[in-house]
Tab-separated table of C-alpha atoms in Angstrom:
chain	number	residue	atom	x	y	z
A	867	MET	CA	-240.136	-49.406	-50.590
A	868	ARG	CA	-243.275	-48.507	-52.390
A	869	ARG	CA	-240.957	-47.034	-55.300
A	870	THR	CA	-237.649	-48.594	-56.832
A	871	ARG	CA	-234.714	-46.934	-54.741
A	872	LEU	CA	-233.788	-45.073	-57.635
A	873	LYS	CA	-236.886	-42.838	-57.604
A	874	HIS	CA	-237.326	-42.952	-53.784
A	875	VAL	CA	-233.261	-41.389	-53.333
A	876	CYS	CA	-233.861	-38.643	-56.548
A	877	LEU	CA	-237.918	-37.610	-54.704
A	878	ALA	CA	-236.142	-37.520	-51.639
A	879	ALA	CA	-233.573	-35.385	-52.506
A	880	LEU	CA	-236.224	-32.646	-54.102
A	881	LEU	CA	-238.349	-33.405	-51.721
A	882	THR	CA	-235.101	-32.326	-49.067
A	883	MET	CA	-233.907	-29.510	-51.019
A	884	ALA	CA	-237.423	-27.963	-51.047
A	885	GLY	CA	-237.172	-27.888	-47.611
A	886	LEU	CA	-239.875	-30.894	-47.416
A	887	GLY	CA	-237.790	-34.150	-46.574
A	888	GLY	CA	-238.573	-37.266	-44.742
A	889	THR	CA	-236.796	-40.046	-44.188
A	890	GLY	CA	-239.442	-42.331	-44.678
A	891	ALA	CA	-240.603	-44.188	-48.875
A	892	LEU	CA	-242.349	-42.265	-50.652
A	893	PRO	CA	-245.509	-43.571	-53.034
A	894	ALA	CA	-246.697	-42.458	-56.308
A	895	ALA	CA	-249.572	-41.136	-54.353
A	896	ALA	CA	-249.656	-39.805	-50.382
A	897	ALA	CA	-251.279	-38.617	-47.563
A	898	GLY	CA	-249.711	-37.669	-44.807
A	899	ASP	CA	-248.298	-34.649	-42.189
A	900	ALA	CA	-246.060	-32.729	-44.465
A	901	VAL	CA	-248.350	-29.384	-44.809
A	902	PRO	CA	-246.472	-27.336	-47.330
A	903	ALA	CA	-248.399	-24.063	-48.751
A	904	SER	CA	-251.907	-24.885	-50.569
A	905	SER	CA	-253.475	-23.846	-53.437
A	906	ARG	CA	-257.153	-23.281	-54.386
A	907	ALA	CA	-258.249	-23.415	-57.752
A	908	THR	CA	-259.302	-20.116	-57.526
A	909	GLU	CA	-255.885	-18.591	-55.708
A	910	THR	CA	-252.848	-19.595	-57.830
A	911	THR	CA	-250.599	-17.058	-59.643
A	912	PRO	CA	-247.405	-18.633	-61.429
A	913	VAL	CA	-244.431	-18.353	-59.462
A	914	SER	CA	-241.109	-17.445	-61.245
A	915	ALA	CA	-238.729	-20.577	-60.362
A	916	PRO	CA	-235.353	-21.451	-62.349
A	917	ALA	CA	-235.468	-24.027	-64.698
A	918	SER	CA	-233.903	-27.208	-64.287
A	919	ALA	CA	-231.332	-28.287	-66.710
A	920	GLY	CA	-233.495	-30.912	-67.609
A	921	LEU	CA	-236.647	-29.046	-68.181
A	922	LEU	CA	-234.697	-26.576	-70.628
A	923	SER	CA	-233.177	-29.679	-72.358
A	924	ALA	CA	-237.135	-31.222	-72.996
A	925	LEU	CA	-237.944	-27.978	-74.566
A	926	ARG	CA	-234.655	-27.648	-76.857
A	927	GLU	CA	-235.354	-31.072	-78.205
A	928	ARG	CA	-239.152	-30.136	-78.807
A	929	PHE	CA	-238.682	-27.285	-80.464
A	930	GLY	CA	-235.382	-26.743	-81.527
A	931	LEU	CA	-234.320	-23.862	-79.222
A	932	THR	CA	-230.953	-23.278	-77.730
A	933	GLU	CA	-230.874	-22.860	-74.083
A	934	ASP	CA	-231.344	-18.877	-73.859
A	935	GLU	CA	-234.205	-19.326	-76.714
A	936	ALA	CA	-235.660	-21.653	-74.043
A	937	LYS	CA	-235.107	-19.243	-70.667
A	938	ALA	CA	-236.565	-16.789	-72.616
A	939	ARG	CA	-239.251	-18.966	-73.729
A	940	LEU	CA	-240.483	-19.790	-69.852
A	941	ASP	CA	-240.399	-16.416	-69.128
A	942	ALA	CA	-242.459	-15.318	-71.701
A	943	GLU	CA	-244.900	-18.111	-71.414
A	944	ALA	CA	-244.969	-16.709	-67.369
A	945	ALA	CA	-245.493	-13.175	-68.255
A	946	ALA	CA	-248.168	-14.305	-70.454
A	947	THR	CA	-250.301	-16.189	-68.067
A	948	ALA	CA	-249.719	-13.866	-65.385
A	949	LEU	CA	-251.397	-11.530	-67.994
A	950	GLU	CA	-253.905	-12.743	-69.125
A	951	PRO	CA	-256.883	-12.058	-66.956
A	952	LYS	CA	-256.036	-8.696	-66.527
A	953	ALA	CA	-256.622	-8.654	-70.587
A	954	ARG	CA	-259.277	-10.294	-70.095
A	955	ARG	CA	-260.899	-7.699	-67.354
A	956	THR	CA	-259.931	-5.087	-69.712
A	957	ALA	CA	-261.385	-5.694	-72.599
A	958	GLY	CA	-264.885	-6.889	-70.982
A	959	ALA	CA	-267.720	-7.719	-73.197
A	960	ALA	CA	-265.320	-7.212	-76.265
A	961	TYR	CA	-263.140	-10.345	-75.113
A	962	ALA	CA	-262.751	-12.282	-77.736
A	963	GLY	CA	-260.083	-14.741	-76.758
A	964	SER	CA	-256.488	-14.945	-76.109
A	965	TRP	CA	-253.421	-17.219	-77.266
A	966	PHE	CA	-249.415	-17.189	-76.697
A	967	ASP	CA	-247.029	-16.292	-79.669
A	968	ALA	CA	-244.526	-17.937	-79.357
A	969	ASP	CA	-242.806	-16.547	-82.520
A	970	ALA	CA	-243.461	-12.463	-81.139
A	971	GLY	CA	-242.659	-14.476	-77.257
A	972	ARG	CA	-245.855	-12.316	-76.113
A	973	LEU	CA	-249.653	-12.454	-75.709
A	974	THR	CA	-252.059	-11.954	-78.172
A	975	VAL	CA	-255.471	-10.422	-77.251
A	976	ALA	CA	-258.188	-10.501	-79.619
A	977	VAL	CA	-261.019	-8.233	-79.213
A	978	THR	CA	-264.378	-7.074	-81.331
A	979	ALA	CA	-264.699	-3.641	-82.730
A	980	ARG	CA	-266.727	-2.644	-79.470
A	981	ALA	CA	-263.538	-2.611	-77.657
A	982	SER	CA	-262.520	1.408	-77.015
A	983	GLN	CA	-258.944	2.712	-78.089
A	984	THR	CA	-257.883	3.001	-74.180
A	985	ALA	CA	-259.014	-0.125	-73.887
A	986	ARG	CA	-257.017	-1.525	-76.427
A	987	ALA	CA	-254.133	0.923	-75.202
A	988	THR	CA	-254.337	-0.061	-72.222
A	989	ILE	CA	-253.852	-3.932	-72.898
A	990	ARG	CA	-250.873	-3.213	-75.414
A	991	ALA	CA	-249.252	-1.380	-72.137
A	992	GLN	CA	-249.652	-4.319	-70.242
A	993	GLY	CA	-247.493	-5.806	-72.845
A	994	ALA	CA	-250.071	-7.795	-75.313
A	995	GLU	CA	-250.760	-7.508	-79.217
A	996	VAL	CA	-254.257	-7.047	-80.008
A	997	ARG	CA	-256.306	-8.481	-82.848
A	998	VAL	CA	-259.635	-6.881	-83.728
A	999	VAL	CA	-261.859	-9.612	-84.811
A	1000	GLU	CA	-265.866	-10.168	-85.769
A	1001	HIS	CA	-267.385	-12.449	-83.008
A	1002	SER	CA	-266.616	-12.160	-79.303
A	1003	ALA	CA	-265.229	-14.981	-76.929
A	1004	GLN	CA	-269.237	-14.873	-75.256
A	1005	ALA	CA	-270.563	-15.219	-79.070
A	1006	LEU	CA	-268.639	-18.321	-80.057
A	1007	ASP	CA	-269.005	-19.893	-76.771
A	1008	ALA	CA	-272.896	-19.477	-77.094
A	1009	ALA	CA	-272.427	-20.930	-80.984
A	1010	LYS	CA	-270.435	-24.068	-79.161
A	1011	SER	CA	-273.201	-24.588	-76.406
A	1012	ARG	CA	-275.911	-25.027	-79.277
A	1013	ILE	CA	-273.446	-27.424	-80.772
A	1014	ASP	CA	-272.249	-29.349	-77.531
A	1015	GLY	CA	-276.473	-29.790	-77.345
A	1016	LEU	CA	-276.148	-31.702	-81.002
A	1017	SER	CA	-275.785	-35.235	-81.312
A	1018	ALA	CA	-272.617	-36.348	-83.014
A	1019	PRO	CA	-271.851	-38.864	-85.089
A	1020	ALA	CA	-268.610	-41.496	-84.319
A	1021	GLY	CA	-267.004	-39.839	-87.478
A	1022	VAL	CA	-267.299	-36.418	-85.761
A	1023	ALA	CA	-263.986	-36.350	-83.154
A	1024	SER	CA	-263.828	-33.160	-81.332
A	1025	TRP	CA	-265.275	-29.036	-81.208
A	1026	HIS	CA	-263.406	-25.584	-80.177
A	1027	VAL	CA	-263.501	-22.014	-79.672
A	1028	ASP	CA	-260.472	-21.464	-81.452
A	1029	PRO	CA	-259.580	-17.858	-80.542
A	1030	THR	CA	-256.755	-17.216	-83.918
A	1031	ALA	CA	-259.213	-18.224	-86.017
A	1032	ASN	CA	-262.137	-16.752	-84.513
A	1033	THR	CA	-265.051	-19.578	-85.088
A	1034	VAL	CA	-265.579	-22.705	-83.662
A	1035	VAL	CA	-263.080	-25.200	-84.819
A	1036	ILE	CA	-265.113	-28.969	-85.645
A	1037	THR	CA	-262.279	-31.716	-86.194
A	1038	VAL	CA	-263.475	-34.931	-88.441
A	1039	ALA	CA	-261.865	-37.843	-88.986
A	1040	ARG	CA	-260.403	-38.068	-92.172
A	1041	ASP	CA	-261.763	-41.125	-93.407
A	1042	LYS	CA	-265.445	-39.886	-92.288
A	1043	ARG	CA	-265.186	-36.420	-94.217
A	1044	ALA	CA	-268.203	-37.865	-96.326
A	1045	ASP	CA	-269.694	-39.998	-93.680
A	1046	ASN	CA	-273.702	-38.765	-94.495
A	1047	ASP	CA	-274.116	-38.590	-90.682
A	1048	VAL	CA	-271.130	-36.483	-90.526
A	1049	ARG	CA	-272.212	-34.194	-93.690
A	1050	ARG	CA	-275.456	-33.366	-91.734
A	1051	PHE	CA	-273.976	-32.676	-88.194
A	1052	LEU	CA	-271.852	-30.151	-90.317
A	1053	THR	CA	-274.867	-28.526	-91.473
A	1054	GLN	CA	-276.644	-28.524	-88.139
A	1055	ALA	CA	-273.478	-27.221	-86.864
A	1056	ARG	CA	-273.208	-24.340	-89.170
A	1057	ALA	CA	-276.380	-23.394	-88.293
A	1058	ALA	CA	-275.375	-22.280	-84.851
A	1059	GLY	CA	-272.807	-19.938	-85.295
A	1060	PRO	CA	-269.309	-19.257	-87.371
A	1061	VAL	CA	-267.522	-23.013	-87.732
A	1062	THR	CA	-264.826	-24.251	-89.795
A	1063	VAL	CA	-263.592	-27.738	-90.410
A	1064	ASP	CA	-260.509	-29.267	-89.485
A	1065	THR	CA	-258.952	-33.564	-89.805
A	1066	ALA	CA	-257.614	-35.437	-87.488
A	1067	ALA	CA	-255.692	-38.591	-88.617
A	1068	ALA	CA	-258.297	-41.068	-86.210
A	1069	ALA	CA	-260.775	-40.415	-83.977
A	1070	PRO	CA	-259.771	-40.000	-79.874
A	1071	THR	CA	-259.704	-42.515	-77.876
A	1072	THR	CA	-259.339	-42.679	-73.610
A	1073	PHE	CA	-255.702	-43.996	-72.830
A	1074	ALA	CA	-256.683	-46.769	-69.634
A	1075	ALA	CA	-254.917	-50.255	-70.291
A	1076	GLY	CA	-255.279	-53.872	-68.647
A	1077	THR	CA	-252.782	-54.850	-66.195
A	1078	VAL	CA	-249.138	-54.354	-66.672
A	1079	GLY	CA	-245.918	-53.753	-64.855
A	1080	GLY	CA	-244.984	-49.750	-64.442
A	1081	ASP	CA	-245.198	-47.451	-61.982
A	1082	PRO	CA	-249.173	-46.855	-62.038
A	1083	TYR	CA	-252.499	-47.341	-59.660
A	1084	TYR	CA	-254.796	-50.037	-60.473
A	1085	THR	CA	-258.483	-50.336	-60.043
A	1086	GLY	CA	-259.289	-53.707	-61.115
A	1087	ASN	CA	-258.021	-55.028	-64.592
A	1088	VAL	CA	-257.642	-51.201	-65.508
A	1089	ARG	CA	-254.064	-49.408	-65.374
A	1090	CYS	CA	-253.769	-45.615	-65.355
A	1091	SER	CA	-251.436	-42.944	-63.565
A	1092	ILE	CA	-251.949	-40.464	-61.027
A	1093	GLY	CA	-252.706	-36.741	-61.695
A	1094	PHE	CA	-251.679	-34.122	-58.838
A	1095	SER	CA	-251.726	-34.711	-55.018
A	1096	VAL	CA	-254.738	-33.159	-53.183
A	1097	TYR	CA	-254.809	-32.796	-49.133
A	1098	GLY	CA	-256.071	-36.520	-48.310
A	1099	GLY	CA	-255.526	-38.058	-51.960
A	1100	PHE	CA	-254.950	-37.504	-55.480
A	1101	VAL	CA	-256.840	-36.322	-58.918
A	1102	THR	CA	-257.309	-38.484	-61.843
A	1103	ALA	CA	-259.188	-38.869	-64.934
A	1104	GLY	CA	-262.955	-40.420	-64.396
A	1105	HIS	CA	-263.213	-42.708	-67.081
A	1106	CYS	CA	-260.519	-45.118	-64.706
A	1107	GLY	CA	-262.567	-45.686	-61.784
A	1108	ARG	CA	-266.308	-45.292	-60.731
A	1109	ALA	CA	-267.363	-43.409	-56.945
A	1110	GLY	CA	-266.618	-46.381	-54.733
A	1111	ALA	CA	-263.468	-48.739	-56.630
A	1112	GLY	CA	-260.636	-49.815	-54.771
A	1113	VAL	CA	-257.291	-48.476	-55.880
A	1114	SER	CA	-254.118	-50.021	-55.679
A	1115	GLY	CA	-250.158	-48.733	-55.652
A	1116	TRP	CA	-248.193	-50.294	-58.041
A	1117	ASP	CA	-246.667	-52.928	-56.049
A	1118	GLY	CA	-250.695	-53.962	-55.099
A	1119	SER	CA	-250.908	-52.531	-51.777
A	1120	TYR	CA	-253.665	-50.995	-50.997
A	1121	VAL	CA	-254.225	-47.189	-51.476
A	1122	GLY	CA	-257.725	-46.071	-51.151
A	1123	ALA	CA	-260.910	-46.013	-53.166
A	1124	PHE	CA	-262.436	-43.845	-55.715
A	1125	GLN	CA	-264.330	-41.197	-53.745
A	1126	GLY	CA	-266.058	-38.780	-56.627
A	1127	SER	CA	-265.999	-39.745	-60.386
A	1128	SER	CA	-267.861	-38.592	-63.583
A	1129	PHE	CA	-267.468	-40.221	-67.419
A	1130	PRO	CA	-268.333	-39.160	-69.915
A	1131	ASP	CA	-269.870	-35.445	-69.692
A	1132	ASN	CA	-266.645	-35.095	-68.069
A	1133	ASP	CA	-263.588	-37.011	-67.350
A	1134	TYR	CA	-261.950	-36.312	-64.184
A	1135	ALA	CA	-262.587	-38.417	-60.670
A	1136	TRP	CA	-260.189	-38.566	-56.991
A	1137	VAL	CA	-259.189	-41.058	-55.384
A	1138	SER	CA	-258.380	-40.987	-51.217
A	1139	VAL	CA	-255.366	-41.736	-50.005
A	1140	GLY	CA	-254.482	-44.193	-46.589
A	1141	SER	CA	-253.130	-47.689	-46.030
A	1142	GLY	CA	-249.034	-45.513	-45.189
A	1143	TRP	CA	-249.693	-43.513	-48.632
A	1144	TRP	CA	-249.696	-40.015	-48.134
A	1145	THR	CA	-249.226	-37.121	-50.693
A	1146	VAL	CA	-246.081	-35.201	-51.966
A	1147	PRO	CA	-246.774	-32.132	-54.216
A	1148	VAL	CA	-244.687	-33.264	-57.085
A	1149	VAL	CA	-243.932	-34.962	-60.330
A	1150	LEU	CA	-242.344	-37.494	-61.859
A	1151	GLY	CA	-240.044	-36.778	-64.712
A	1152	TRP	CA	-238.989	-40.159	-65.136
A	1153	GLY	CA	-235.054	-39.599	-65.549
A	1154	THR	CA	-235.727	-37.578	-68.566
A	1155	VAL	CA	-236.104	-34.336	-66.756
A	1156	PRO	CA	-235.682	-34.050	-62.335
A	1157	ASP	CA	-239.658	-34.642	-60.641
A	1158	GLN	CA	-241.046	-31.772	-60.771
A	1159	LEU	CA	-242.111	-29.551	-57.742
A	1160	VAL	CA	-246.258	-28.245	-58.111
A	1161	ARG	CA	-246.269	-24.994	-57.008
A	1162	GLY	CA	-249.632	-23.751	-58.411
A	1163	SER	CA	-252.604	-24.500	-60.939
A	1164	ALA	CA	-252.708	-21.188	-62.645
A	1165	GLU	CA	-253.463	-21.484	-66.374
A	1166	ALA	CA	-251.286	-21.527	-69.453
A	1167	PRO	CA	-252.496	-19.869	-72.251
A	1168	VAL	CA	-253.156	-21.558	-75.818
A	1169	GLY	CA	-249.615	-21.263	-77.857
A	1170	ALA	CA	-247.585	-22.189	-74.398
A	1171	SER	CA	-245.825	-25.364	-73.768
A	1172	ILE	CA	-246.682	-28.175	-71.921
A	1173	CYS	CA	-245.029	-31.222	-71.046
A	1174	ARG	CA	-247.276	-34.992	-69.652
A	1175	SER	CA	-246.387	-37.331	-66.954
A	1176	GLY	CA	-247.890	-40.924	-67.409
A	1177	SER	CA	-247.006	-44.611	-66.225
A	1178	THR	CA	-246.754	-45.868	-70.059
A	1179	THR	CA	-244.869	-43.055	-71.985
A	1180	HIS	CA	-243.662	-41.629	-68.996
A	1181	TRP	CA	-242.517	-37.772	-70.231
A	1182	HIS	CA	-243.310	-36.101	-73.199
A	1183	CYS	CA	-243.497	-32.223	-74.248
A	1184	GLY	CA	-245.766	-30.251	-76.328
A	1185	THR	CA	-247.838	-27.108	-76.925
A	1186	VAL	CA	-251.370	-25.913	-75.258
A	1187	LEU	CA	-253.891	-26.188	-78.833
A	1188	ALA	CA	-257.409	-25.430	-77.647
A	1189	ARG	CA	-259.161	-24.718	-74.886
A	1190	ASN	CA	-262.412	-25.881	-73.505
A	1191	GLU	CA	-262.780	-28.333	-76.286
A	1192	THR	CA	-265.608	-30.712	-76.956
A	1193	VAL	CA	-264.484	-34.513	-77.434
A	1194	ASN	CA	-266.281	-37.145	-78.544
A	1195	TYR	CA	-265.697	-40.547	-77.355
A	1196	SER	CA	-266.968	-43.670	-78.035
A	1197	GLN	CA	-268.923	-43.517	-74.507
A	1198	GLY	CA	-270.295	-40.419	-74.993
A	1199	ALA	CA	-269.158	-36.502	-75.494
A	1200	VAL	CA	-266.769	-35.306	-72.762
A	1201	HIS	CA	-267.149	-31.253	-72.118
A	1202	GLN	CA	-264.289	-28.367	-71.200
A	1203	LEU	CA	-261.437	-30.656	-72.167
A	1204	THR	CA	-257.527	-28.743	-73.288
A	1205	LYS	CA	-256.084	-30.084	-76.573
A	1206	THR	CA	-252.383	-30.447	-76.833
A	1207	SER	CA	-249.802	-31.786	-79.502
A	1208	VAL	CA	-248.395	-33.967	-76.784
A	1209	CYS	CA	-248.436	-37.289	-77.390
A	1210	ALA	CA	-250.042	-40.655	-75.031
A	1211	GLU	CA	-250.403	-43.590	-75.023
A	1212	PRO	CA	-252.871	-46.954	-73.012
A	1213	GLY	CA	-252.253	-46.670	-69.127
A	1214	ASP	CA	-251.071	-42.810	-69.691
A	1215	SER	CA	-254.720	-42.016	-68.846
A	1216	GLY	CA	-255.200	-39.737	-65.539
A	1217	GLY	CA	-251.710	-38.619	-65.605
A	1218	SER	CA	-249.959	-34.819	-64.998
A	1219	PHE	CA	-249.734	-32.262	-67.450
A	1220	ILE	CA	-247.875	-29.800	-65.857
A	1221	SER	CA	-247.061	-26.055	-67.665
A	1222	GLY	CA	-243.468	-24.682	-65.747
A	1223	ASP	CA	-243.880	-25.613	-62.051
A	1224	GLN	CA	-247.863	-24.693	-62.479
A	1225	ALA	CA	-250.664	-28.340	-62.782
A	1226	GLN	CA	-252.547	-28.364	-66.097
A	1227	GLY	CA	-254.825	-30.688	-65.881
A	1228	VAL	CA	-255.051	-35.022	-66.055
A	1229	THR	CA	-254.679	-37.032	-69.093
A	1230	SER	CA	-258.269	-37.891	-70.527
A	1231	GLY	CA	-257.107	-39.366	-74.383
A	1232	GLY	CA	-256.154	-38.899	-77.841
A	1233	TRP	CA	-255.228	-40.059	-80.656
A	1234	GLY	CA	-251.383	-41.520	-82.265
A	1235	ASN	CA	-248.652	-42.337	-79.803
A	1236	CYS	CA	-244.759	-41.543	-78.594
A	1237	SER	CA	-243.735	-43.289	-81.970
A	1238	GLY	CA	-245.585	-41.722	-84.811
A	1239	GLY	CA	-246.939	-38.331	-82.956
A	1240	GLY	CA	-250.515	-37.317	-82.030
A	1241	GLU	CA	-252.721	-35.458	-79.929
A	1242	THR	CA	-253.814	-35.517	-76.551
A	1243	TRP	CA	-256.663	-33.958	-74.368
A	1244	PHE	CA	-256.763	-33.501	-70.202
A	1245	GLN	CA	-259.375	-32.318	-67.720
A	1246	PRO	CA	-258.389	-28.746	-65.856
A	1247	VAL	CA	-257.336	-29.361	-62.703
A	1248	ASN	CA	-259.007	-26.294	-61.430
A	1249	GLU	CA	-262.161	-28.057	-62.566
A	1250	ILE	CA	-261.321	-31.177	-60.477
A	1251	LEU	CA	-260.678	-28.778	-57.426
A	1252	ASN	CA	-263.642	-26.871	-57.753
A	1253	ARG	CA	-266.358	-29.904	-58.302
A	1254	TYR	CA	-265.128	-31.800	-54.757
A	1255	GLY	CA	-263.848	-28.719	-53.053
A	1256	LEU	CA	-260.330	-29.964	-52.675
A	1257	THR	CA	-257.241	-28.225	-52.379
A	1258	LEU	CA	-254.204	-28.586	-54.231
A	1259	HIS	CA	-251.180	-29.891	-53.033
A	1260	THR	CA	-248.082	-27.514	-53.495
A	1261	TYR	CA	-244.820	-26.581	-52.582
């Protein structure tokens, strides 16, 4: 078997209930004959599905919620995810970003003073709060783009547009705030546009690891984690392997090869599968929660809850902290990552980030660990699908 018997039984039961059942062993990544509904990156809509008891339990533990509060939060996040693109269109050039406000249980949309009263009223009628700010999303994105053109020293961890602060937030490693190169970079960055500076406990690193036991995939002596199944293979992190590199499964059997890979600048890749492996639209819950079906890839807003599955630390949850962040790894800057409060450790690289039943991205790197906490970034899955012309395998 390509998995332990317990995982095989649980996954088979899940797919049987979903109408995708089969009798063969179900490996970590697969390519086969089962063809449920597919999803393109630009054609996904959140699908309301009952939350499992395991997922509700994880949210209750992570956020200190009652079961009813956890259910209400998931419903509110799904509504915010569906509302965000509508509110963006309504605001037009005055759009300045948006985020999920967990306390209010709804989306907040920032607009500049250019937004008409009619547009603001329409956004409120759609179900969102409206906040008037100084800088548009377009202006902040332009400032971040100018900062992307600078050469960042090692003490600078990352930078992103923060719609709640209406600035570009630059994060610096705590022990490097006084470094002359860091101070010079911050001076140059402030000239590019509105900037605020934050600190992190440590600089981010990628989460690849040497060969150890578990439920991973391997390329050479590197262990990483599978992200999401696509038709013909799976997506994962680019730093895990270069195009042409062979991949083996947890049992050592040949899976396929990297067909495309980009790192740094990006951190994404896709692996073709064959040799008896086949794809299924499932993210492992590792016994913490039931294995999760993937139904689409609608992007969760900043502030929404999100969970990660990886071969080292298995299942952990947190919130989306920022989008479109540039992360300054030692190997070079990686752009358009999403920042989360979820922990991760070496070997989790490439693994799945999922919000509800919507695929979000593949684990890139971060700082900290799952004993003391930390932050982790992921590469959004829709960007990977669009880059390689892939179709997400969904139920």
